[in-house]
CSV table of C-alpha atoms and ligand atoms in Angstrom, one decimal:
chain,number,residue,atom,x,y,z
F,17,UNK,CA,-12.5,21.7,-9.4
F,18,UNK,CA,-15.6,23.1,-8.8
F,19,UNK,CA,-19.7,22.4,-9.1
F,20,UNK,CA,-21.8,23.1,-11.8
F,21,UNK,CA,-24.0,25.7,-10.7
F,22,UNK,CA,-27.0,24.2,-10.9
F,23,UNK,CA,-26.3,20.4,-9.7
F,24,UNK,CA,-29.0,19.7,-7.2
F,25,UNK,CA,-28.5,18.1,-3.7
F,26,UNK,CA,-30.7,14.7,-3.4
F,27,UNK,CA,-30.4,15.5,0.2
F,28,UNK,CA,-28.0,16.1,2.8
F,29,UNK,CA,-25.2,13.4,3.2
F,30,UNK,CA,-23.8,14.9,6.0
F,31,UNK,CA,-24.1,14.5,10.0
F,32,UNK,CA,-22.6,17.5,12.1
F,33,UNK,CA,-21.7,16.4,15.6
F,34,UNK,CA,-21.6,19.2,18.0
F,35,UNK,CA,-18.5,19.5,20.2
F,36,UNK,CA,-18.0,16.9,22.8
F,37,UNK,CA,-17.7,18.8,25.7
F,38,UNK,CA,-17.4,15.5,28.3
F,39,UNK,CA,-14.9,13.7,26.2
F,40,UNK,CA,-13.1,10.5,28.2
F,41,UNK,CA,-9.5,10.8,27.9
F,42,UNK,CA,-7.0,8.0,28.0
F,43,UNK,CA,-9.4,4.8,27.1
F,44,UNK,CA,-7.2,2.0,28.8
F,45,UNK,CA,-6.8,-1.4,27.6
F,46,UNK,CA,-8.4,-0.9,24.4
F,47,UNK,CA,-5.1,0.4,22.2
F,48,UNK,CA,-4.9,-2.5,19.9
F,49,UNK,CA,-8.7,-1.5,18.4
F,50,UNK,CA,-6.8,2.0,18.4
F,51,UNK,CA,-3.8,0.5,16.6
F,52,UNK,CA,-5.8,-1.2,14.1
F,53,UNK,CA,-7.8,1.7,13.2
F,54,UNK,CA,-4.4,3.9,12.8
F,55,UNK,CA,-3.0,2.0,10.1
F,56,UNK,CA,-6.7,3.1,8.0
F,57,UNK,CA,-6.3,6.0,8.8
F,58,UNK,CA,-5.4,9.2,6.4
F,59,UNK,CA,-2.0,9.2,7.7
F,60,UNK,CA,-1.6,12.6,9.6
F,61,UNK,CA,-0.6,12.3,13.4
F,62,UNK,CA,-2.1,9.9,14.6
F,63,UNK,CA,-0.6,9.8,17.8
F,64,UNK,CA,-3.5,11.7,19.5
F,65,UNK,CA,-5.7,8.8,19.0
F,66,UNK,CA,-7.5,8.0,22.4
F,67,UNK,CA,-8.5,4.2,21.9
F,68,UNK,CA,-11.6,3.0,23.7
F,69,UNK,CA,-12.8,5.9,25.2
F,70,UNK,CA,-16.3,5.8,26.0
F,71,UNK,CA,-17.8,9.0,28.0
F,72,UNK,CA,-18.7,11.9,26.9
F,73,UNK,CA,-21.6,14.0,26.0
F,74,UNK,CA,-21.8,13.5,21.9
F,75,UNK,CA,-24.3,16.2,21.0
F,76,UNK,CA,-27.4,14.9,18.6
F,77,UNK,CA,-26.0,15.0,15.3
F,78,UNK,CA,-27.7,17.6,12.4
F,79,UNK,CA,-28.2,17.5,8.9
F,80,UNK,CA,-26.6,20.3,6.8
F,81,UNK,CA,-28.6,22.9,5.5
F,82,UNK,CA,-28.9,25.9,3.1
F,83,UNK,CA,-26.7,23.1,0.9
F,84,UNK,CA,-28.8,22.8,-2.2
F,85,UNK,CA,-27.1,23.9,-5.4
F,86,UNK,CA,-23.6,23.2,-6.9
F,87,UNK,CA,-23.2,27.3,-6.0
F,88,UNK,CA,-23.8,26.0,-2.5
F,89,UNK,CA,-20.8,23.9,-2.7
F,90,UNK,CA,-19.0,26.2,-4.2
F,91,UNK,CA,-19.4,29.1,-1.8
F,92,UNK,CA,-19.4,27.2,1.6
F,93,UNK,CA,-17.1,24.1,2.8
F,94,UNK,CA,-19.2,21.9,4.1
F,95,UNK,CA,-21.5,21.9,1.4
F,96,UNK,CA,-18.8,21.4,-0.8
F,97,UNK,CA,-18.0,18.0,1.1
F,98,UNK,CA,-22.1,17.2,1.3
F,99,UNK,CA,-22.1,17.4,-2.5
F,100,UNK,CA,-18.7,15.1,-2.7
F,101,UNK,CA,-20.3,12.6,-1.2
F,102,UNK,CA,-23.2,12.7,-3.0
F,103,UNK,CA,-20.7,12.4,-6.7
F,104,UNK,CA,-19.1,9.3,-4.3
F,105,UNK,CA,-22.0,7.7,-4.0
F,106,UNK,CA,-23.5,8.1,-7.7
F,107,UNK,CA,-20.0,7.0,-8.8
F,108,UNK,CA,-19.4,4.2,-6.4
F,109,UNK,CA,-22.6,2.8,-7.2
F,110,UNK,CA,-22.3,2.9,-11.3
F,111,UNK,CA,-19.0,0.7,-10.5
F,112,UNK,CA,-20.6,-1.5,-8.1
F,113,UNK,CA,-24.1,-1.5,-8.4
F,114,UNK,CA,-26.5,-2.3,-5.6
F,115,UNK,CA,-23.3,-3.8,-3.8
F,116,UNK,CA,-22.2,-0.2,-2.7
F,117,UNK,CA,-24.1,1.0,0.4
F,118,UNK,CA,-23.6,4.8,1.1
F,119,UNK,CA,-20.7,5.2,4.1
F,120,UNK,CA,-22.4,8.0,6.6
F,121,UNK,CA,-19.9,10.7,6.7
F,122,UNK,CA,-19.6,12.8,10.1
F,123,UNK,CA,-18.1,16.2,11.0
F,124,UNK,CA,-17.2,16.7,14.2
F,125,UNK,CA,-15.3,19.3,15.9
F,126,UNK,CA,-11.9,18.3,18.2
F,127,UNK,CA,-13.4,14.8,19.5
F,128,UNK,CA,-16.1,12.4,19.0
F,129,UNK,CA,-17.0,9.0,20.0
F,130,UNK,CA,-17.3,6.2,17.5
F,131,UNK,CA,-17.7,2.8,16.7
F,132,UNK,CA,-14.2,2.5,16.8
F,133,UNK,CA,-13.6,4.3,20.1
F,134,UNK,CA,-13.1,7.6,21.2
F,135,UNK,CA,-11.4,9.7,18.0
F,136,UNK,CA,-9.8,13.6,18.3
F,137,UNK,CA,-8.9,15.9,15.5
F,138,UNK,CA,-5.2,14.9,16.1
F,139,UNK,CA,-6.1,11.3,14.0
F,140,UNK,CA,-6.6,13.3,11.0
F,141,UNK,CA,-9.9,12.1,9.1
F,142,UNK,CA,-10.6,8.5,9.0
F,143,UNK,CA,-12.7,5.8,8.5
F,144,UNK,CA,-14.3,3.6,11.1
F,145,UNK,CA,-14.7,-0.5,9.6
F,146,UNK,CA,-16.6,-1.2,12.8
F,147,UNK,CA,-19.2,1.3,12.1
F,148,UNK,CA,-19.3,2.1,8.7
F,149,UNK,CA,-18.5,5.7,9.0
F,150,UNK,CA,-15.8,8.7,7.4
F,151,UNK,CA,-15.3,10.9,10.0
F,152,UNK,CA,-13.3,14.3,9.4
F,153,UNK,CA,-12.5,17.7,11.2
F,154,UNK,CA,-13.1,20.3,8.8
F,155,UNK,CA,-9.8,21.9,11.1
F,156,UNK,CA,-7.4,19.4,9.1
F,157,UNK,CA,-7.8,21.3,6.1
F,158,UNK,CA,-5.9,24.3,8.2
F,159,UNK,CA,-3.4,21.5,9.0
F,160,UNK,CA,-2.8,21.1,4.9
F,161,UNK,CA,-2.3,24.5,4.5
F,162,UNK,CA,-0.5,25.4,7.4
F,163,UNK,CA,1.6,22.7,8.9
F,164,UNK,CA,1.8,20.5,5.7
F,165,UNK,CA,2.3,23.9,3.5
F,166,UNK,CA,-0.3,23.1,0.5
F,167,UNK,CA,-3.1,25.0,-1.1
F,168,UNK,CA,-5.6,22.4,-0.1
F,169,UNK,CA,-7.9,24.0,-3.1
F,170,UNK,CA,-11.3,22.0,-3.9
F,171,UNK,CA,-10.0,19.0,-5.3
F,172,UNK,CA,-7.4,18.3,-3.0
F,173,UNK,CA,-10.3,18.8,0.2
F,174,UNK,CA,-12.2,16.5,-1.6
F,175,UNK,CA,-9.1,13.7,-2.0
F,176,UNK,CA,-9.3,13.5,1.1
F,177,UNK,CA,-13.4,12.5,1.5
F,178,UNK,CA,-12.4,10.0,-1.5
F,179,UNK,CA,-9.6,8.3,0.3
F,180,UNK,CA,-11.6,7.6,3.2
F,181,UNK,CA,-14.5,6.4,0.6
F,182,UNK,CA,-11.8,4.3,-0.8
F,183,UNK,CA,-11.7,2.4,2.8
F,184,UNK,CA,-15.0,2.2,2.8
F,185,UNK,CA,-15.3,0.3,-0.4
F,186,UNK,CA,-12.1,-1.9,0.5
F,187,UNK,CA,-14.1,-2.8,3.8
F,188,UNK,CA,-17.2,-3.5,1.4
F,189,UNK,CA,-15.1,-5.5,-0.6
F,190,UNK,CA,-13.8,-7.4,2.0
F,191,UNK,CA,-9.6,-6.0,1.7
F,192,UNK,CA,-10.0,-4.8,4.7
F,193,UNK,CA,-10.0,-8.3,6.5
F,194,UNK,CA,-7.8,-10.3,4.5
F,195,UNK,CA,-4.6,-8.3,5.2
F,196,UNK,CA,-1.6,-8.6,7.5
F,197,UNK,CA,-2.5,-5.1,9.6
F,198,UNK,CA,0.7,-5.4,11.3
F,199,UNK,CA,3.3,-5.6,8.6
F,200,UNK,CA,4.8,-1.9,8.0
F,201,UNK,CA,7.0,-0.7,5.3
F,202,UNK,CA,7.1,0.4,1.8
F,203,UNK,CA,5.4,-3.0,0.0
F,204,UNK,CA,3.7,-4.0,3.2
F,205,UNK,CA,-0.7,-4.8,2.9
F,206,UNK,CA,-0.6,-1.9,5.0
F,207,UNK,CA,0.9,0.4,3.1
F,208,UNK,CA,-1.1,-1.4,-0.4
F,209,UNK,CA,-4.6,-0.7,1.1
F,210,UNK,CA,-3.5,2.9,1.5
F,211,UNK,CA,-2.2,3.6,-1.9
F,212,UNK,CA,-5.3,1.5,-3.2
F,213,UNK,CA,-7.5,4.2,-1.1
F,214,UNK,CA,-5.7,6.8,-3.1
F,215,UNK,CA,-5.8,5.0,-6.2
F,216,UNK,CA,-9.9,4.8,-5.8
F,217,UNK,CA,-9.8,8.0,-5.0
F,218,UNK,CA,-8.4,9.2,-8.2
F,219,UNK,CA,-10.3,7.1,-10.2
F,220,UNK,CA,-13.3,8.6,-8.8
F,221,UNK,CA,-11.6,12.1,-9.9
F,222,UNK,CA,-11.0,11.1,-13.0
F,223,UNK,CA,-14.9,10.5,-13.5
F,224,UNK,CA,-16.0,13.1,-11.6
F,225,UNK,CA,-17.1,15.5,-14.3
F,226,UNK,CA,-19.5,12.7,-15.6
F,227,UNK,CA,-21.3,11.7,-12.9
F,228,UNK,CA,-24.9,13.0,-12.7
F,229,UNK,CA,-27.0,14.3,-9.8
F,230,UNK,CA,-30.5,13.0,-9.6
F,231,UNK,CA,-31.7,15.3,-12.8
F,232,UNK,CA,-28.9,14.2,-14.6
F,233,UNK,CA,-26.7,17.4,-14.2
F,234,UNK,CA,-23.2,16.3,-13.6
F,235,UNK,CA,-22.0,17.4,-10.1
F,236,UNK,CA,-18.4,18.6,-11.3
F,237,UNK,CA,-17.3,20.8,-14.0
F,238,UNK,CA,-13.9,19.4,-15.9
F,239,UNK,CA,-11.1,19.2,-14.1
F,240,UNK,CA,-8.4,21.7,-14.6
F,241,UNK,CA,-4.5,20.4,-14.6
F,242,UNK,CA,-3.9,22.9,-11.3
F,243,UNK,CA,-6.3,21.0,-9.7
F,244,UNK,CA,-5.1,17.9,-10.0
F,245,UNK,CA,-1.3,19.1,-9.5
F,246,UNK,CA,-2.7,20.4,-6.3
F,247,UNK,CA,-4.3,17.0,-4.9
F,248,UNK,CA,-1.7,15.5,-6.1
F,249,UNK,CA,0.7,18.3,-3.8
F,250,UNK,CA,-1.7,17.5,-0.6
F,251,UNK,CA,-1.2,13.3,-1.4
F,252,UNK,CA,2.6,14.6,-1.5
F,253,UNK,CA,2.8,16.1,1.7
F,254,UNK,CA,1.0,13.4,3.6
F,255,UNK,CA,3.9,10.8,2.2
F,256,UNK,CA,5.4,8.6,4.9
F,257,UNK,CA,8.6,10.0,3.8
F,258,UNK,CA,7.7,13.9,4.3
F,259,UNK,CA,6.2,13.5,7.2
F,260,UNK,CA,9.3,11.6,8.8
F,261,UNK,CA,11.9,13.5,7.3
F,262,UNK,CA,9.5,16.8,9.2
F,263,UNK,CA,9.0,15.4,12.2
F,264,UNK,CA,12.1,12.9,12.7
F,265,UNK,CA,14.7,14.5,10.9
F,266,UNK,CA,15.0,11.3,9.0
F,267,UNK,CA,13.6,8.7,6.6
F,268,UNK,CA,12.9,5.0,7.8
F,269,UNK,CA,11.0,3.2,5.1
F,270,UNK,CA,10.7,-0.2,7.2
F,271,UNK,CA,8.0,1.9,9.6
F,272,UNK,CA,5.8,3.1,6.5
F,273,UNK,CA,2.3,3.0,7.0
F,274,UNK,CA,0.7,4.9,3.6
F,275,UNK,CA,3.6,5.0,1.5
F,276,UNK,CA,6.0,7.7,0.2
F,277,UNK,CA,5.1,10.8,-1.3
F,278,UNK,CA,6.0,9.3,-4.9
F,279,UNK,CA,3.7,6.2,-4.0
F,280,UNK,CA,0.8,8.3,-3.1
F,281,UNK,CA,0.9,10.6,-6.2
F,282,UNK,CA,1.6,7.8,-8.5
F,283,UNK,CA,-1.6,5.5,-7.5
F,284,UNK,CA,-3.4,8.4,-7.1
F,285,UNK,CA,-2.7,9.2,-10.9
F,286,UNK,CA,-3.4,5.4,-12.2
F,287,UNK,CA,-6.8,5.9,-10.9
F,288,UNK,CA,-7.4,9.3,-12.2
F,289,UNK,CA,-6.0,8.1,-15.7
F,290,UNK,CA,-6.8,4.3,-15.8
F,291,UNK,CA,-10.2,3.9,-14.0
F,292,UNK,CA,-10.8,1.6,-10.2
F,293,UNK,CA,-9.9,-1.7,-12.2
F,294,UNK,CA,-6.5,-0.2,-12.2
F,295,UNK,CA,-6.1,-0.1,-8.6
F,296,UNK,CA,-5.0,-3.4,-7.6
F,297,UNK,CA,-2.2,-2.9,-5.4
F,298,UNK,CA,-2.1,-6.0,-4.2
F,299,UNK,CA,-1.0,-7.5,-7.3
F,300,UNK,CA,2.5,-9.1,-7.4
F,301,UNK,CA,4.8,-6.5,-8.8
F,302,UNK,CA,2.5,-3.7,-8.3
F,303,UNK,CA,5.1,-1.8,-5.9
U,424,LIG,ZN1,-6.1,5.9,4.6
């Protein structure tokens, strides 16, 4: 999936966060906030999530720059993730209308602090109800590549920017505060607000190549079926079920947090093929 060429940038979407050198470790009594926020999370390991922590010295966040042109985006990462945001937002809003306020999105590098508490790359990207806000480590696309053995090409890096936007418009939409956060396996709300975040995510795909910039140039070029085999590889190899059987040895369904690898491709697919008004996993009988 790539950019057109000449899509224009309506200005940067994108904070930087330097590193944070002074970063509080272990944040006490504050794990619940740090339990609720993992099962919204992108569903990597997220057992390096330091809840609460509150010290540190979070260098002033910049704007991206040089990020101007669809070639930008194509040529350089994180003006490939400025401009995904920007398609997002133009999408999110022709589905929603002035009900869609833009998520900020922040990239930060090994720890931050946020509205949720103190966050390391070890969470994987995420997004923060409390604050509004996607946060990602541009280091987890390594992670795909190397420890969860994908290509992690375009489209699949930008799944993973239109997951967390998916939270962001279940939080909008109030989802986010009307489930049972607690309840774990496969047709648990936990596990349907993270196959509806994929599910968003695809429909967003699926649109993708038709949503204009500011001129009216439309961001994305036409899919190709590799790139959509390949997002649908990465939303594969973050499944519950691959990640237990890697790490545990073994499969326990009743502990599922985002749902199998089957789940993940499947919703991500509806949306790609049927639109968001497909994506209600919350219906009875959807799982
Ligand atoms: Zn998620």
């Amino acid at each position: 999936m790539t950019f057109n060429d000449n899509a224009r940038s309506g200005g940067s979407r994108v904070s930087k966060r330097g590193r944070n050198t002074g970063f509080a470790v272990g944040g006490g009594g504050i794990g619940l906030i740090a339990i609720l926020l993992i099962s919204q999370a992108f569903g990597v390991d997220l057992t390096g999530f330091i809840g609460g922590g509150t010290g540190g010295n979070t260098a002033a966040d910049t704007t991206l720059e040089n990020c101007d042109t669809g070639a930008d985006a194509n040529a350089n990462l994180e003006c490939r993730l400025d401009f995904a945001a920007q398609s997002l937002d133009a999408y999110w809003e022709q589905e929603l209308g002035s009900d869609y306020v833009p998520p900020p999105l922040v990239l930060f590098e090994q720890a931050t602090n946020t509205g949720c508490g103190g966050a390391t790359s070890a969470v994987g990207p995420f997004y923060c109800p409390a604050d509004q806000t996607v946060y990602l480590d541009v280091g987890f696309y390594d992670d795909l590549r190397t420890r969860f053995d994908t290509d992690a090409g375009p489209l699949a890096q930008m799944y993973v920017i239109a997951h967390e936007f998916g939270h962001h418009i279940q939080n909008l939409e109030g989802t986010m505060n009307s489930i049972d956060r607690g309840d774990t396996g496969p047709t648990s709300d936990a596990v349907r607000l993270e196959l509806q975040a994929d599910c968003y995510a695809g429909a967003w795909a699926g649109e993708a190549s038709t949503v204009p910039d500011d001129s009216g140039t439309p961001f994305l070029e036409p899919i190709t079926r590799a790139q959509v085999a390949d997002a649908l590889d990465a939303a594969a190899a973050i499944g519950d079920d691959r990640i237990q059987e890697s790490t545990q040895g073994q499969v326990n369904p009743e502990a599922w947090t985002h749902g199998s690898s089957e789940q993940r491709q499947q919703w991500f697919a509806t949306g790609y093929e049927q639109g968001a008004s497909a994506c209600d996993t919350f219906a009875a009988g959807a799982l």
